[in-house]
mmCIF file of C-alpha atoms in Angstrom:
data_model
loop_
_atom_site.group_PDB
_atom_site.id
_atom_site.type_symbol
_atom_site.label_atom_id
_atom_site.label_comp_id
_atom_site.label_asym_id
_atom_site.label_seq_id
_atom_site.Cartn_x
_atom_site.Cartn_y
_atom_site.Cartn_z
ATOM 1 C CA MET A 281 144.814 40.222 45.016
ATOM 2 C CA THR A 282 145.470 38.628 41.498
ATOM 3 C CA PRO A 283 142.080 37.725 39.760
ATOM 4 C CA GLU A 284 142.858 33.925 40.914
ATOM 5 C CA GLU A 285 143.284 35.116 44.576
ATOM 6 C CA VAL A 286 139.891 36.938 44.232
ATOM 7 C CA MET A 287 138.068 34.099 42.706
ATOM 8 C CA ASN A 288 139.531 31.223 44.920
ATOM 9 C CA VAL A 289 138.017 33.573 47.965
ATOM 10 C CA VAL A 290 134.664 34.072 46.126
ATOM 11 C CA ARG A 291 134.307 30.354 45.408
ATOM 12 C CA GLN A 292 134.884 29.559 49.169
ATOM 13 C CA GLY A 293 132.553 31.983 49.950
ATOM 14 C CA GLU A 294 129.854 30.529 47.262
ATOM 15 C CA ARG A 295 130.420 27.261 49.085
ATOM 16 C CA MET A 296 129.548 28.423 52.571
ATOM 17 C CA GLY A 297 126.200 30.564 51.202
ATOM 18 C CA CYS A 298 127.718 33.949 50.880
ATOM 19 C CA THR A 299 125.757 36.008 48.548
ATOM 20 C CA GLU A 300 128.127 39.194 48.566
ATOM 21 C CA ALA A 301 131.717 39.967 47.270
ATOM 22 C CA LEU A 302 132.676 43.177 48.944
ATOM 23 C CA PHE A 303 135.610 44.884 47.289
ATOM 24 C CA SER A 304 136.925 47.586 49.835
ATOM 25 C CA LEU A 305 139.940 49.706 48.709
ATOM 26 C CA GLY A 306 141.507 52.810 49.196
ATOM 27 C CA ASP A 307 141.298 55.790 46.682
ATOM 28 C CA LYS A 308 143.624 55.323 43.528
ATOM 29 C CA PRO A 309 146.447 53.546 45.258
ATOM 30 C CA GLU A 310 148.322 53.375 41.805
ATOM 31 C CA MET A 311 148.663 57.702 42.289
ATOM 32 C CA LEU A 312 150.905 56.922 45.498
ATOM 33 C CA PHE A 313 152.589 53.576 45.431
ATOM 34 C CA PRO A 314 154.680 52.664 42.373
ATOM 35 C CA GLU A 315 154.070 48.772 43.480
ATOM 36 C CA MET A 316 150.581 49.501 42.643
ATOM 37 C CA ARG A 317 151.290 51.130 39.396
ATOM 38 C CA GLU A 318 153.754 47.841 38.669
ATOM 39 C CA THR A 319 151.093 45.493 39.682
ATOM 40 C CA LEU A 320 148.446 46.841 37.461
ATOM 41 C CA ARG A 321 151.097 47.131 34.531
ATOM 42 C CA ARG A 322 151.683 43.516 35.073
ATOM 43 C CA LEU A 323 147.936 42.340 35.101
ATOM 44 C CA GLY A 324 147.145 44.384 32.273
ATOM 45 C CA TYR A 325 144.662 47.251 33.290
ATOM 46 C CA LYS A 326 145.191 50.832 33.362
ATOM 47 C CA SER A 327 143.971 51.740 36.754
ATOM 48 C CA THR A 328 142.945 50.113 40.033
ATOM 49 C CA MET A 329 139.232 50.930 38.805
ATOM 50 C CA HIS A 330 139.731 49.377 35.479
ATOM 51 C CA TYR A 331 140.858 46.373 37.370
ATOM 52 C CA LEU A 332 137.693 46.587 39.653
ATOM 53 C CA GLU A 333 135.246 46.542 36.862
ATOM 54 C CA ALA A 334 136.797 43.862 35.743
ATOM 55 C CA MET A 335 136.450 41.357 38.592
ATOM 56 C CA CYS A 336 133.035 42.948 39.692
ATOM 57 C CA GLU A 337 132.009 41.299 36.071
ATOM 58 C CA VAL A 338 133.590 38.264 36.172
ATOM 59 C CA VAL A 339 132.109 37.912 39.766
ATOM 60 C CA LEU A 340 128.673 38.367 38.499
ATOM 61 C CA ARG A 341 128.925 36.345 35.379
ATOM 62 C CA GLU A 342 130.923 33.527 36.371
ATOM 63 C CA THR A 343 129.775 32.835 39.996
ATOM 64 C CA SER A 344 126.113 33.133 42.351
ATOM 65 C CA LEU A 345 127.832 35.869 44.657
ATOM 66 C CA LEU A 346 126.989 39.717 43.789
ATOM 67 C CA PRO A 347 129.806 42.216 43.976
ATOM 68 C CA HIS A 348 129.500 45.376 46.147
ATOM 69 C CA PRO A 349 132.331 47.791 45.427
ATOM 70 C CA ASN A 350 133.453 50.542 47.827
ATOM 71 C CA PRO A 351 136.507 52.118 45.855
ATOM 72 C CA GLY A 352 136.611 55.543 47.525
ATOM 73 C CA LEU A 353 135.699 58.632 45.486
ATOM 74 C CA MET A 354 134.194 57.885 42.246
ATOM 75 C CA SER A 355 133.471 59.926 38.992
ATOM 76 C CA ALA A 356 130.148 59.950 37.454
ATOM 77 C CA GLU A 357 131.410 57.780 34.605
ATOM 78 C CA TRP A 358 132.741 55.257 36.898
ATOM 79 C CA ILE A 359 129.415 55.236 38.881
ATOM 80 C CA ASP A 360 127.840 54.072 35.494
ATOM 81 C CA ARG A 361 130.426 51.633 34.567
ATOM 82 C CA LEU A 362 130.326 50.084 38.038
ATOM 83 C CA SER A 363 126.494 50.443 38.360
ATOM 84 C CA ARG A 364 126.400 47.660 35.117
ATOM 85 C CA VAL A 365 128.456 45.059 36.958
ATOM 86 C CA SER A 366 127.484 45.810 40.594
ATOM 87 C CA PRO A 367 123.845 46.027 42.143
ATOM 88 C CA SER A 368 124.856 48.210 44.805
ATOM 89 C CA MET A 369 127.886 50.615 45.860
ATOM 90 C CA GLY A 370 129.108 52.607 48.556
ATOM 91 C CA LEU A 371 131.102 55.340 50.209
ATOM 92 C CA MET A 372 131.392 56.383 53.905
ATOM 93 C CA LEU A 373 130.598 60.288 54.288
ATOM 94 C CA GLU A 374 132.288 59.838 57.911
ATOM 95 C CA THR A 375 131.566 63.482 58.690
ATOM 96 C CA THR A 376 130.339 66.563 57.069
ATOM 97 C CA SER A 377 133.046 68.657 59.307
ATOM 98 C CA ASP A 378 135.497 70.883 57.303
ATOM 99 C CA ARG A 379 137.386 71.231 60.564
ATOM 100 C CA LEU A 380 138.599 67.717 60.852
ATOM 101 C CA MET A 381 140.764 68.554 57.985
ATOM 102 C CA ALA A 382 142.961 70.702 59.756
ATOM 103 C CA LYS A 383 146.454 69.779 60.908
ATOM 104 C CA GLY A 384 146.556 67.440 63.665
ATOM 105 C CA THR A 385 143.125 66.237 63.517
ATOM 106 C CA ALA A 386 141.452 63.194 62.262
ATOM 107 C CA HIS A 387 141.578 63.616 58.479
ATOM 108 C CA ASP A 388 144.811 65.699 58.505
ATOM 109 C CA ASN A 389 146.638 64.757 55.102
ATOM 110 C CA ALA A 390 143.767 62.922 53.605
ATOM 111 C CA PRO A 391 142.725 65.031 51.011
ATOM 112 C CA ASP A 392 140.045 62.439 49.793
ATOM 113 C CA LYS A 393 138.045 62.992 53.172
ATOM 114 C CA LEU A 394 137.236 66.283 52.049
ATOM 115 C CA PRO A 395 133.569 66.263 52.870
ATOM 116 C CA SER A 396 132.302 68.246 49.710
ATOM 117 C CA LYS A 397 134.104 65.573 47.719
ATOM 118 C CA ARG A 398 132.158 62.605 49.139
ATOM 119 C CA LEU A 399 128.685 64.359 49.439
ATOM 120 C CA ARG A 400 129.409 64.595 45.308
ATOM 121 C CA VAL A 401 129.923 61.299 44.714
ATOM 122 C CA ILE A 402 126.958 60.200 46.958
ATOM 123 C CA GLU A 403 124.641 62.730 45.012
ATOM 124 C CA ASP A 404 126.001 61.412 41.594
ATOM 125 C CA ALA A 405 125.034 58.154 42.773
ATOM 126 C CA GLY A 406 121.613 59.730 43.467
ATOM 127 C CA ARG A 407 121.673 61.346 40.103
ATOM 128 C CA GLN A 408 121.578 57.924 38.479
ATOM 129 C CA GLY A 409 119.322 56.127 40.698
ATOM 130 C CA VAL A 410 122.371 53.661 42.003
ATOM 131 C CA PRO A 411 121.505 52.060 45.131
ATOM 132 C CA PHE A 412 123.832 53.137 47.786
ATOM 133 C CA THR A 413 125.699 52.511 51.156
ATOM 134 C CA THR A 414 126.846 55.433 53.191
ATOM 135 C CA GLY A 415 127.209 56.427 56.960
ATOM 136 C CA ILE A 416 129.148 58.265 59.650
ATOM 137 C CA LEU A 417 132.219 57.512 61.671
ATOM 138 C CA ILE A 418 131.444 58.740 65.206
ATOM 139 C CA GLY A 419 134.079 59.425 67.461
ATOM 140 C CA ILE A 420 137.135 61.199 65.712
ATOM 141 C CA GLY A 421 136.509 64.366 67.302
ATOM 142 C CA GLU A 422 133.382 65.845 65.994
ATOM 143 C CA THR A 423 130.757 68.028 67.875
ATOM 144 C CA LEU A 424 127.509 66.283 68.586
ATOM 145 C CA GLU A 425 126.102 69.081 66.126
ATOM 146 C CA GLU A 426 128.746 68.019 63.586
ATOM 147 C CA ARG A 427 127.247 64.527 63.901
ATOM 148 C CA VAL A 428 123.621 65.585 63.276
ATOM 149 C CA ASP A 429 124.456 67.513 60.633
ATOM 150 C CA SER A 430 126.343 64.519 58.846
ATOM 151 C CA LEU A 431 123.045 62.426 59.358
ATOM 152 C CA LEU A 432 121.072 65.397 57.979
ATOM 153 C CA ALA A 433 123.157 65.943 54.632
ATOM 154 C CA ILE A 434 122.667 62.022 54.276
ATOM 155 C CA ARG A 435 118.790 62.379 54.502
ATOM 156 C CA ALA A 436 118.436 65.468 52.419
ATOM 157 C CA LEU A 437 120.295 63.604 49.532
ATOM 158 C CA HIS A 438 118.003 60.681 50.002
ATOM 159 C CA GLU A 439 114.968 62.997 50.155
ATOM 160 C CA LYS A 440 116.095 64.140 46.711
ATOM 161 C CA TYR A 441 117.107 61.393 45.057
ATOM 162 C CA GLY A 442 115.425 58.273 47.203
ATOM 163 C CA HIS A 443 118.921 56.317 46.173
ATOM 164 C CA ILE A 444 120.444 55.371 49.980
ATOM 165 C CA GLN A 445 119.662 52.154 50.987
ATOM 166 C CA GLU A 446 121.480 52.134 54.006
ATOM 167 C CA VAL A 447 123.401 54.196 56.730
ATOM 168 C CA ILE A 448 125.930 52.998 58.581
ATOM 169 C CA VAL A 449 126.885 54.446 62.365
ATOM 170 C CA GLN A 450 130.412 53.214 62.754
ATOM 171 C CA ASN A 451 132.244 53.872 66.097
ATOM 172 C CA PHE A 452 135.886 55.007 65.965
ATOM 173 C CA ARG A 453 137.989 52.373 67.207
ATOM 174 C CA ALA A 454 141.990 52.921 68.055
ATOM 175 C CA LYS A 455 144.459 51.073 66.213
ATOM 176 C CA PRO A 456 148.264 50.871 67.665
ATOM 177 C CA GLY A 457 150.861 52.411 65.689
ATOM 178 C CA THR A 458 148.345 54.921 64.092
ATOM 179 C CA PRO A 459 148.395 58.649 65.209
ATOM 180 C CA MET A 460 145.293 58.251 67.070
ATOM 181 C CA ALA A 461 146.215 55.090 68.666
ATOM 182 C CA GLN A 462 145.509 56.934 72.182
ATOM 183 C CA TRP A 463 142.432 58.614 71.003
ATOM 184 C CA PRO A 464 139.315 57.941 73.060
ATOM 185 C CA GLU A 465 136.858 55.496 71.566
ATOM 186 C CA PRO A 466 132.760 56.040 71.697
ATOM 187 C CA ASP A 467 131.292 54.126 74.403
ATOM 188 C CA ARG A 468 127.878 51.734 74.399
ATOM 189 C CA GLY A 469 126.011 55.032 75.524
ATOM 190 C CA ASP A 470 127.052 56.997 72.686
ATOM 191 C CA MET A 471 126.672 54.424 70.217
ATOM 192 C CA LEU A 472 123.111 53.892 71.201
ATOM 193 C CA ARG A 473 122.273 57.379 71.498
ATOM 194 C CA THR A 474 123.772 58.165 68.111
ATOM 195 C CA LEU A 475 121.718 55.228 66.785
ATOM 196 C CA ALA A 476 118.416 56.408 68.209
ATOM 197 C CA VAL A 477 118.840 60.079 66.464
ATOM 198 C CA ALA A 478 119.600 58.308 63.140
ATOM 199 C CA ARG A 479 116.509 56.179 63.437
ATOM 200 C CA LEU A 480 114.236 59.323 64.396
ATOM 201 C CA LEU A 481 116.022 61.286 61.665
ATOM 202 C CA MET A 482 115.350 58.383 58.811
ATOM 203 C CA PRO A 483 112.642 56.223 60.340
ATOM 204 C CA ASP A 484 112.336 54.580 56.755
ATOM 205 C CA ILE A 485 115.907 54.060 55.930
ATOM 206 C CA ASN A 486 117.919 50.916 56.823
ATOM 207 C CA ILE A 487 120.176 51.860 59.782
ATOM 208 C CA GLN A 488 123.411 49.452 60.292
ATOM 209 C CA ALA A 489 126.066 49.429 62.655
ATOM 210 C CA PRO A 490 128.780 46.728 62.794
ATOM 211 C CA PRO A 491 128.595 44.041 65.493
ATOM 212 C CA ASN A 492 132.066 43.281 65.740
ATOM 213 C CA LEU A 493 132.964 46.968 66.819
ATOM 214 C CA SER A 494 130.946 46.366 69.892
ATOM 215 C CA ASP A 495 131.572 43.107 70.777
ATOM 216 C CA PRO A 496 130.853 41.899 73.043
ATOM 217 C CA HIS A 497 127.717 43.782 73.633
ATOM 218 C CA TYR A 498 126.694 44.163 70.016
ATOM 219 C CA ALA A 499 123.408 42.782 70.754
ATOM 220 C CA ASP A 500 122.159 45.991 72.529
ATOM 221 C CA LEU A 501 122.702 48.186 69.493
ATOM 222 C CA LEU A 502 119.262 46.522 68.487
ATOM 223 C CA GLU A 503 117.807 48.797 71.132
ATOM 224 C CA GLY A 504 119.262 51.807 69.443
ATOM 225 C CA GLY A 505 117.048 51.106 66.119
ATOM 226 C CA ILE A 506 119.313 49.497 63.728
ATOM 227 C CA ASN A 507 117.770 46.557 61.532
ATOM 228 C CA ASP A 508 121.009 45.219 59.931
ATOM 229 C CA TRP A 509 124.155 44.137 60.946
ATOM 230 C CA GLY A 510 125.812 44.530 57.544
ATOM 231 C CA GLY A 511 127.878 42.089 56.304
ATOM 232 C CA VAL A 512 129.029 39.312 58.522
ATOM 233 C CA SER A 513 131.811 37.074 56.800
ATOM 234 C CA PRO A 514 132.217 33.191 58.193
ATOM 235 C CA LEU A 515 135.293 33.292 55.546
ATOM 236 C CA THR A 516 137.127 36.494 55.552
ATOM 237 C CA PRO A 517 138.118 38.825 58.240
ATOM 238 C CA ASP A 518 136.964 42.623 58.336
ATOM 239 C CA PHE A 519 139.937 43.262 56.490
ATOM 240 C CA ILE A 520 139.836 47.127 57.901
ATOM 241 C CA ASN A 521 139.562 46.011 61.047
ATOM 242 C CA PRO A 522 141.028 42.789 61.194
ATOM 243 C CA GLU A 523 141.536 42.780 64.794
ATOM 244 C CA LYS A 524 138.016 42.730 65.607
ATOM 245 C CA PRO A 525 136.601 38.758 64.303
ATOM 246 C CA TRP A 526 133.596 38.741 63.120
ATOM 247 C CA PRO A 527 130.511 36.914 65.539
ATOM 248 C CA HIS A 528 129.635 33.530 64.601
ATOM 249 C CA LEU A 529 126.502 33.327 62.765
ATOM 250 C CA GLU A 530 124.697 31.067 64.786
ATOM 251 C CA GLU A 531 125.606 33.656 67.940
ATOM 252 C CA LEU A 532 124.546 36.485 65.643
ATOM 253 C CA GLN A 533 121.214 34.694 65.359
ATOM 254 C CA ARG A 534 121.087 33.558 69.038
ATOM 255 C CA ARG A 535 121.492 37.333 70.398
ATOM 256 C CA THR A 536 119.333 38.636 67.264
ATOM 257 C CA SER A 537 116.431 36.441 68.529
ATOM 258 C CA ALA A 538 116.906 37.251 72.108
ATOM 259 C CA LYS A 539 116.258 40.632 71.771
ATOM 260 C CA GLY A 540 112.855 39.719 69.890
ATOM 261 C CA PHE A 541 114.169 39.833 66.173
ATOM 262 C CA GLU A 542 114.137 37.650 63.007
ATOM 263 C CA LEU A 543 117.569 37.052 61.446
ATOM 264 C CA LEU A 544 117.429 37.052 57.746
ATOM 265 C CA GLN A 545 119.719 36.868 54.874
ATOM 266 C CA ARG A 546 119.723 39.731 52.565
ATOM 267 C CA LEU A 547 121.695 40.616 48.942
ATOM 268 C CA PRO A 548 124.158 43.405 48.950
ATOM 269 C CA VAL A 549 121.295 45.134 47.410
ATOM 270 C CA TYR A 550 118.305 45.730 49.636
ATOM 271 C CA PRO A 551 115.091 44.161 48.908
ATOM 272 C CA GLU A 552 113.155 47.289 48.173
ATOM 273 C CA PHE A 553 116.159 48.463 45.590
ATOM 274 C CA VAL A 554 116.477 45.009 43.706
ATOM 275 C CA LYS A 555 114.233 45.973 40.918
ATOM 276 C CA LYS A 556 116.338 49.578 40.266
ATOM 277 C CA ALA A 557 119.566 47.854 40.297
ATOM 278 C CA ALA A 558 118.142 45.104 37.517
ATOM 279 C CA GLU A 559 117.317 47.931 35.396
ATOM 280 C CA LYS A 560 121.288 48.635 35.016
ATOM 281 C CA SER A 561 122.169 45.825 32.672
ATOM 282 C CA ALA A 562 120.758 42.589 31.205
ATOM 283 C CA ALA A 563 123.920 40.638 33.280
ATOM 284 C CA LEU A 564 122.676 42.277 36.580
ATOM 285 C CA ALA A 565 118.949 41.635 35.720
ATOM 286 C CA GLU A 566 119.608 37.859 35.248
ATOM 287 C CA ARG A 567 121.415 37.661 38.489
ATOM 288 C CA LEU A 568 119.126 39.050 40.641
ATOM 289 C CA SER A 569 116.020 37.180 39.186
ATOM 290 C CA GLU A 570 118.202 34.191 40.192
ATOM 291 C CA ALA A 571 119.290 35.298 43.715
ATOM 292 C CA ALA A 572 116.418 37.182 44.860
ATOM 293 C CA ASP A 573 112.907 35.788 46.279
ATOM 294 C CA ALA A 574 109.592 37.552 45.896
ATOM 295 C CA ALA A 575 110.572 39.353 48.865
ATOM 296 C CA GLY A 576 114.038 40.526 47.471
ATOM 297 C CA LEU A 577 115.954 38.436 50.074
ATOM 298 C CA VAL A 578 118.286 35.509 49.635
ATOM 299 C CA ARG A 579 116.418 32.701 47.413
ATOM 300 C CA ARG A 580 116.528 29.378 49.430
ATOM 301 C CA ALA A 581 117.026 26.434 47.082
ATOM 302 C CA ALA A 582 114.013 24.385 47.324
#
């Protein structure tokens, strides 16, 4: 997307009451794709990370939305730079299983999925006190023991640094035209059991599961122990899973209430981490003071 396209979407989201501009992208695409290198050259940026930083900054300074970047693997330097223009960021751990890097497995020919590399990024964010979102992807060939090991690895990093604001439990969905197109998907029971284990292991951490990946029975996920639906957009599709539309916000509200819960809108940074994020830069401090109410949730117009 060009800067103009980015800001067009952000302005539309602003009018619709959104609070987050999610930047989700692959690891250094310019390393593999000549067209990306040409696009960056034309736009005047040395790398995708430089472009991302600039877009986060313009969103932060010129709109009411807050950026949340998910740019894949990052160096400690880039975590620091992005933390000055975004209150939170994320990287899915997915799994701690090196076994799934082997030929013919889920992460075959995906060197950026190496668990040690992803754990290093999450730990670097912890050292810098950056509010961080991570999670696991279930149903990609991991054993139940490996699934628990992945949750324990996340818990251990949070116990050490206290920076994990959200743990996502995401269920694999098969996509046509991919090597795993015929791979079996986790069922409702598998998701609920995994969520329950995550909640038992991490009783004080926010647990999320995407509602669109469990439609039409997503309300059942609340029984597994989640307390967050993640980002649900009234404007854009789930670009990672465009074939799975978001639930309508009114329907999400209705189903959440029917399970005995109250649906509240939060910022991309969770309430308990707002103060920490505001320490990273004057620009963030100013925007967060405008965006957050006394409870750290979305401030409503008087």
